[in-house]
mmCIF file of N, CA and C in Angstrom:
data_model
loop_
_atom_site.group_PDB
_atom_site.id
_atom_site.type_symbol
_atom_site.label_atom_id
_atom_site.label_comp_id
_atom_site.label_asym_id
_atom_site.label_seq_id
_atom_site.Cartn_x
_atom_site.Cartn_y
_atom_site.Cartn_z
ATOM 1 N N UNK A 1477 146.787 187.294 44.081
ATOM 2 C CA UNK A 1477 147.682 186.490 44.888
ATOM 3 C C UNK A 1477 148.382 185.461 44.006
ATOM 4 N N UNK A 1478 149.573 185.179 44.268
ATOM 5 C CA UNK A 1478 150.208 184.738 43.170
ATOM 6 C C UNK A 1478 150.672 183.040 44.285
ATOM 7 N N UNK A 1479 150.548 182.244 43.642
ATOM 8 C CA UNK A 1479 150.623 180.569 44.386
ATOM 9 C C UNK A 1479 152.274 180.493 44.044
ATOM 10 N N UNK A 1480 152.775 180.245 45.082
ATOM 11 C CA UNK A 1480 154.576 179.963 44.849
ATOM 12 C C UNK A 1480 154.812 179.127 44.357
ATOM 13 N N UNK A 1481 153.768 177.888 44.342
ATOM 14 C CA UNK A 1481 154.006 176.941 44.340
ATOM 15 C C UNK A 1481 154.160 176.332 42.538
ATOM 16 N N UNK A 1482 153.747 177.577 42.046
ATOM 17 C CA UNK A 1482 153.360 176.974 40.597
ATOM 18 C C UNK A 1482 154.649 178.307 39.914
ATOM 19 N N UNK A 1483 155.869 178.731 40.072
ATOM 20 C CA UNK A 1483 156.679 179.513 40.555
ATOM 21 C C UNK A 1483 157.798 178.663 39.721
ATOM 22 N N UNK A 1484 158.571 179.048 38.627
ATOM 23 C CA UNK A 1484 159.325 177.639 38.173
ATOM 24 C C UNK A 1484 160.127 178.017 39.256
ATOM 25 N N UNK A 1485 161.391 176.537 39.086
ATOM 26 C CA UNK A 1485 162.505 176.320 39.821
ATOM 27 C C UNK A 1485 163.636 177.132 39.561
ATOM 28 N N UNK A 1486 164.476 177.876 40.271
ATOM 29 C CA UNK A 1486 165.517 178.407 40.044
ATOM 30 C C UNK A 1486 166.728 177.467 40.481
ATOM 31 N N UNK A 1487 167.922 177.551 39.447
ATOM 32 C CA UNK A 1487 169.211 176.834 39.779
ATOM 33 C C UNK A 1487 170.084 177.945 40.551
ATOM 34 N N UNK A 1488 169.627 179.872 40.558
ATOM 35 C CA UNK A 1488 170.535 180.484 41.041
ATOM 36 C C UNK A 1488 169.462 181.264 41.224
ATOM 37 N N UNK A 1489 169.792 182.295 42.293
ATOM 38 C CA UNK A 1489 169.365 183.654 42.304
ATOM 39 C C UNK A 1489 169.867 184.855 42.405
ATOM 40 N N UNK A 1490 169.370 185.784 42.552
ATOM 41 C CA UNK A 1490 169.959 187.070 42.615
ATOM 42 C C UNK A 1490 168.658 188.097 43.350
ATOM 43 N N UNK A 1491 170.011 189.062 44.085
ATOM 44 C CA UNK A 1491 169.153 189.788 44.831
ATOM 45 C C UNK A 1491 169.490 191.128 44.858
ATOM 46 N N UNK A 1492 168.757 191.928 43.782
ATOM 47 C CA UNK A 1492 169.173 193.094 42.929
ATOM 48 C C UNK A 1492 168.244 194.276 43.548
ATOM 49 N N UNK A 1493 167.465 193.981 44.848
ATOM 50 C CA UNK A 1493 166.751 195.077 45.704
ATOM 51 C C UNK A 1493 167.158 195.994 46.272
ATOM 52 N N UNK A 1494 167.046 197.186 45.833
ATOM 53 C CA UNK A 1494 167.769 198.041 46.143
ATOM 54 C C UNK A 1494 168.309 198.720 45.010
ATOM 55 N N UNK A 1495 168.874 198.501 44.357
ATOM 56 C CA UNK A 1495 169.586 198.712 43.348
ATOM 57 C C UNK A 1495 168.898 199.656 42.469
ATOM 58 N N UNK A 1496 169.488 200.749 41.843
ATOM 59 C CA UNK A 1496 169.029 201.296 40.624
ATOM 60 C C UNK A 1496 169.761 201.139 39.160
ATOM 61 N N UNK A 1497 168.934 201.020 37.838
ATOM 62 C CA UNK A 1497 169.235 201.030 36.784
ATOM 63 C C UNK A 1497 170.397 201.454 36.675
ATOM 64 N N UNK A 1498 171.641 200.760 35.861
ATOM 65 C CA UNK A 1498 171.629 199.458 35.691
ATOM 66 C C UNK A 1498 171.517 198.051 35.965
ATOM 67 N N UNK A 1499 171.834 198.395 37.502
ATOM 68 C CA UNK A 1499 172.464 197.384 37.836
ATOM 69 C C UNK A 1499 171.531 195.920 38.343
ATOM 70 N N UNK A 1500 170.206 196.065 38.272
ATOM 71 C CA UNK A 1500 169.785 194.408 38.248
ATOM 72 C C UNK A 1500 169.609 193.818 36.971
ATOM 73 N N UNK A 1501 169.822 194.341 35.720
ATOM 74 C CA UNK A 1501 170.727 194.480 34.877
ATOM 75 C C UNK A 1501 171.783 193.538 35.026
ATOM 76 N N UNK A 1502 173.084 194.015 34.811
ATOM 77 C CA UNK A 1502 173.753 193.442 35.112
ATOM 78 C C UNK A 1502 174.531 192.290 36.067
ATOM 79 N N UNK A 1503 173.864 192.469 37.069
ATOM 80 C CA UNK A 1503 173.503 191.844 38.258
ATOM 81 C C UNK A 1503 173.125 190.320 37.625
ATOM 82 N N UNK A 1504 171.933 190.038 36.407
ATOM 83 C CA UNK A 1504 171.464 189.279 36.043
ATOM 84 C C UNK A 1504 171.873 188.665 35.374
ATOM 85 N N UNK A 1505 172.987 189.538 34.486
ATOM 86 C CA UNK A 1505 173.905 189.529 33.294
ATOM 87 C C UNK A 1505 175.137 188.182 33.298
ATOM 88 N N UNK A 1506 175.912 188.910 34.667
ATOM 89 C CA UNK A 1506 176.624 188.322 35.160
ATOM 90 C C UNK A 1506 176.832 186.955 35.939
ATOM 91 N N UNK A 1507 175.394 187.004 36.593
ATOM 92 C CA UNK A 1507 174.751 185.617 37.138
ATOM 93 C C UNK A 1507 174.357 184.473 35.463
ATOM 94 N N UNK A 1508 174.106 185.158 34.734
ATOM 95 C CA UNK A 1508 173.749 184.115 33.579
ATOM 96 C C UNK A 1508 174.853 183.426 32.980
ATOM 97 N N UNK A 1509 175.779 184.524 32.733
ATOM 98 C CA UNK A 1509 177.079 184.057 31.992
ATOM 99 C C UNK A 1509 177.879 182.834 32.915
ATOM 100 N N UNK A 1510 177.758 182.556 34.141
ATOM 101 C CA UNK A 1510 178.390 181.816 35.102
ATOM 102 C C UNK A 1510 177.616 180.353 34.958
ATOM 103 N N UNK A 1511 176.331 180.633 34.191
ATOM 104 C CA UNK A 1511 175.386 178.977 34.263
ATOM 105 C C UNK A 1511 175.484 178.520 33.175
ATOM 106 N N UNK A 1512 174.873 177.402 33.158
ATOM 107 C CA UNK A 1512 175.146 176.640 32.170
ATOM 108 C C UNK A 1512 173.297 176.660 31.411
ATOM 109 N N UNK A 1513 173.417 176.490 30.162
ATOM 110 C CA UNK A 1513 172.633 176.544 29.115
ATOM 111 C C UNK A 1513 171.329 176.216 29.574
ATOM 112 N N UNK A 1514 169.759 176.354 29.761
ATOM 113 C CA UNK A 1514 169.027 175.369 30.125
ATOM 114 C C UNK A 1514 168.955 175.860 31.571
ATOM 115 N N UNK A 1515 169.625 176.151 32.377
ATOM 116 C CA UNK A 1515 169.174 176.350 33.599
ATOM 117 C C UNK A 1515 168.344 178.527 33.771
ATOM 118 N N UNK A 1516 167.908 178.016 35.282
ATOM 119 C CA UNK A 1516 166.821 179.175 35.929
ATOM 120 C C UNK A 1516 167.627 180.356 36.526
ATOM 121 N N UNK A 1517 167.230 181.277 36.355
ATOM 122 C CA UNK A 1517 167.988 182.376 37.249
ATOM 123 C C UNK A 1517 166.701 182.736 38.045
ATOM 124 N N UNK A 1518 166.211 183.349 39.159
ATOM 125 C CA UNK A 1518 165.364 183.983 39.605
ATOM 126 C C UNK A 1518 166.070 185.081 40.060
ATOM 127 N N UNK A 1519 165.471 186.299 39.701
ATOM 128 C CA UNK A 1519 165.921 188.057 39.984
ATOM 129 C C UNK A 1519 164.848 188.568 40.590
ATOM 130 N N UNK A 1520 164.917 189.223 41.658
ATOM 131 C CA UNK A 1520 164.177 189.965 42.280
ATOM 132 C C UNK A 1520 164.711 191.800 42.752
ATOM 133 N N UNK A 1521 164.283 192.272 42.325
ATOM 134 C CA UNK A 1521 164.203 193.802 41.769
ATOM 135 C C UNK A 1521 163.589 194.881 42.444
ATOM 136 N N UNK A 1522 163.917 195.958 42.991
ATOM 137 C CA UNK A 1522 162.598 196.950 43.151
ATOM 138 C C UNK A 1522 162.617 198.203 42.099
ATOM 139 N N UNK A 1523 163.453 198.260 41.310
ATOM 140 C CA UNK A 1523 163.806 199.392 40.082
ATOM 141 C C UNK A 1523 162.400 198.874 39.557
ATOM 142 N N UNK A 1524 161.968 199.767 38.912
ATOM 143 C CA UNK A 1524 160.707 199.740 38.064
ATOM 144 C C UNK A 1524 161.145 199.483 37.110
ATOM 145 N N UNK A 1525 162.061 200.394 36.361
ATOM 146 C CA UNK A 1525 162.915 200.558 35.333
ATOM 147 C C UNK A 1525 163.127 198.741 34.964
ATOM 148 N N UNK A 1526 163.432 198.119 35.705
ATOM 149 C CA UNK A 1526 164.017 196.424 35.566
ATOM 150 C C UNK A 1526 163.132 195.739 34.149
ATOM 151 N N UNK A 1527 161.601 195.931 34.841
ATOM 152 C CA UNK A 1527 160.529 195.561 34.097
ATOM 153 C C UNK A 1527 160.891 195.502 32.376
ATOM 154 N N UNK A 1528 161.038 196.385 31.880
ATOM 155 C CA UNK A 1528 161.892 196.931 30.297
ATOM 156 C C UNK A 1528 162.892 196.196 29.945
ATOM 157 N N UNK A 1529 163.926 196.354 30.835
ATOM 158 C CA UNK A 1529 165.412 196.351 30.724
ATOM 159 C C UNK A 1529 165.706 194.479 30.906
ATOM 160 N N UNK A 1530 164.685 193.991 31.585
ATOM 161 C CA UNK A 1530 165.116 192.804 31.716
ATOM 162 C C UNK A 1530 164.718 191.841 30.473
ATOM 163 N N UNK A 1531 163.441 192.106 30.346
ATOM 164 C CA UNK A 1531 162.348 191.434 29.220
ATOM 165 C C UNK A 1531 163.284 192.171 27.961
ATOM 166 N N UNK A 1532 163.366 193.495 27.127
ATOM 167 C CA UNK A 1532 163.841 193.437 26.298
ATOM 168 C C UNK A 1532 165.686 192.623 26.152
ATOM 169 N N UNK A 1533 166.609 192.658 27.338
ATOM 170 C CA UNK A 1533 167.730 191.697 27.353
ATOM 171 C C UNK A 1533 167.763 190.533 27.125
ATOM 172 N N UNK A 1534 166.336 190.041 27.598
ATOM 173 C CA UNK A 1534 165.639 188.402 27.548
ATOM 174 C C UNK A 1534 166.030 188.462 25.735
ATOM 175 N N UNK A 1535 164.982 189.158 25.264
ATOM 176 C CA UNK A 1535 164.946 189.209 23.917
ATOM 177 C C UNK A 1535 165.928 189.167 22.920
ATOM 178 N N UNK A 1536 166.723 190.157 23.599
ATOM 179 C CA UNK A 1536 167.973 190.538 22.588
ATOM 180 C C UNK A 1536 169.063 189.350 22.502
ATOM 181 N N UNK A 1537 169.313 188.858 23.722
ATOM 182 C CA UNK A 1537 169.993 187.402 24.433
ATOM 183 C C UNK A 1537 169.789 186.049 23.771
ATOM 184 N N UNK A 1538 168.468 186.449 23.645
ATOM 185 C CA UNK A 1538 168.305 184.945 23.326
ATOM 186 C C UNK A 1538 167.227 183.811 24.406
ATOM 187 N N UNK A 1539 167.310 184.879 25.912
ATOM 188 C CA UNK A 1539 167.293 184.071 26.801
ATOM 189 C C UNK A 1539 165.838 183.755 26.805
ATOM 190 N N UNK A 1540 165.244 182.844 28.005
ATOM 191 C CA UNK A 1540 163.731 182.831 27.879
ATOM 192 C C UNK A 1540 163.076 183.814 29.184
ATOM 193 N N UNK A 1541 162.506 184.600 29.324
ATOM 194 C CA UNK A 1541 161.419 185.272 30.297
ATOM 195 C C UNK A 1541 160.412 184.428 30.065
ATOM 196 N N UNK A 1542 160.791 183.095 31.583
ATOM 197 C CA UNK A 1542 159.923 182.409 31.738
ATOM 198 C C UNK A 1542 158.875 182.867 32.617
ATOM 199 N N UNK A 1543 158.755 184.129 33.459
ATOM 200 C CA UNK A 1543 158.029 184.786 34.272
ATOM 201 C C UNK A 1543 158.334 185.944 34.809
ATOM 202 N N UNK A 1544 157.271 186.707 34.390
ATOM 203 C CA UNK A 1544 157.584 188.156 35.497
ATOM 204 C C UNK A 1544 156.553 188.420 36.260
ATOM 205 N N UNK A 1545 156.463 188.994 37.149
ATOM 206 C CA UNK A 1545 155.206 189.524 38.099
ATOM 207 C C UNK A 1545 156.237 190.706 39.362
ATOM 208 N N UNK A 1546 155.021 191.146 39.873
ATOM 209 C CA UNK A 1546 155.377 192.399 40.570
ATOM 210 C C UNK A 1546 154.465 191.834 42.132
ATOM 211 N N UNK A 1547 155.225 192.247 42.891
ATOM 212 C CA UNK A 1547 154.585 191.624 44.071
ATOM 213 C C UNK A 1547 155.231 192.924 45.345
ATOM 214 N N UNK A 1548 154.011 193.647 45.780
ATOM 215 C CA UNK A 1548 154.540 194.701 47.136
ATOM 216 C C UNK A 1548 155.676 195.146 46.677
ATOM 217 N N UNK A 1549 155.636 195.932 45.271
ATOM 218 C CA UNK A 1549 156.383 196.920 45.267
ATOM 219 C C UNK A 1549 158.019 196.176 44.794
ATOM 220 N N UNK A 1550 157.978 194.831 44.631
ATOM 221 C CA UNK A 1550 159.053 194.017 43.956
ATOM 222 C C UNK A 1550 159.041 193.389 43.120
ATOM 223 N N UNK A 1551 160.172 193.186 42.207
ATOM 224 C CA UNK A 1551 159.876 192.904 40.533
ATOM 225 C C UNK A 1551 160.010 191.692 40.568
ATOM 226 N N UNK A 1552 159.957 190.336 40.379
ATOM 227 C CA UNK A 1552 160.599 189.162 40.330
ATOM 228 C C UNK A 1552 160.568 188.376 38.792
ATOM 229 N N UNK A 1553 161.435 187.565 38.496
ATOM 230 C CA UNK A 1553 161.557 187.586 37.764
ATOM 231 C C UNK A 1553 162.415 186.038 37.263
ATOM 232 N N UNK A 1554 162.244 185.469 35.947
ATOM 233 C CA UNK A 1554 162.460 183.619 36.163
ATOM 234 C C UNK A 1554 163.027 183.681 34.438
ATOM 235 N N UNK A 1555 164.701 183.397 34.391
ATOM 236 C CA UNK A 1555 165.032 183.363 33.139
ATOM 237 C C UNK A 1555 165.561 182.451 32.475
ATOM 238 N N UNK A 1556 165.385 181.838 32.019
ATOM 239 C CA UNK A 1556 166.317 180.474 31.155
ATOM 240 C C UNK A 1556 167.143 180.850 30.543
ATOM 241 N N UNK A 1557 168.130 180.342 31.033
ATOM 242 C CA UNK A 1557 169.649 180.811 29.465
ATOM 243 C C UNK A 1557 169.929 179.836 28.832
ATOM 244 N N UNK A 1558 169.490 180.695 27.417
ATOM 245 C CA UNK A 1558 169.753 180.341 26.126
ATOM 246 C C UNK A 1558 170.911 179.095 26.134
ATOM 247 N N UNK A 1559 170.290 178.560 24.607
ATOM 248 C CA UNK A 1559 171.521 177.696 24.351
ATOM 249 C C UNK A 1559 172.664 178.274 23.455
ATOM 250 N N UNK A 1560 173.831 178.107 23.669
ATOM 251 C CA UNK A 1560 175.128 178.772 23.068
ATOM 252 C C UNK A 1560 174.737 178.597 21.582
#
């Protein structure tokens, strides 16, 4: 059981359920490029596929994967964007 409460803060979200590879992906992509440096995205997912695709983008980006977990079959997910 996962406590919400300890859950960082998101400045935006996104709601990429449903969706198949690519697109919570991009979905996430696009939501990041719109924020500013330092702030939260929260993504929530049911692609399995996401799991990979998000964490290695984290990586490649720059950005931070401040949290992932899987909850009933949904991916969620907490990213910091990088500083320019």
């Amino acid at each position: 059981m996962v406590d919400e409460k300890s859950e960082p803060r998101a400045d935006q979200s996104v709601d990429a359920r449903g969706l198949s590879c690519p697109l919570p992906l991009l979905r996430a992509k696009l939501a990041l490029n719109g924020m500013q440096a330092g702030q939260v995205l929260y993504l929530t997912a049911t692609d399995a596929g996401s799991q990979r695709d998000i964490a290695r983008f984290a990586e490649l980006a720059g950005h931070t994967l401040l949290e992932a977990s899987e909850r009933d079959g949904e991916f969620h997910y907490w990213l910091r964007k990088a500083e320019p």
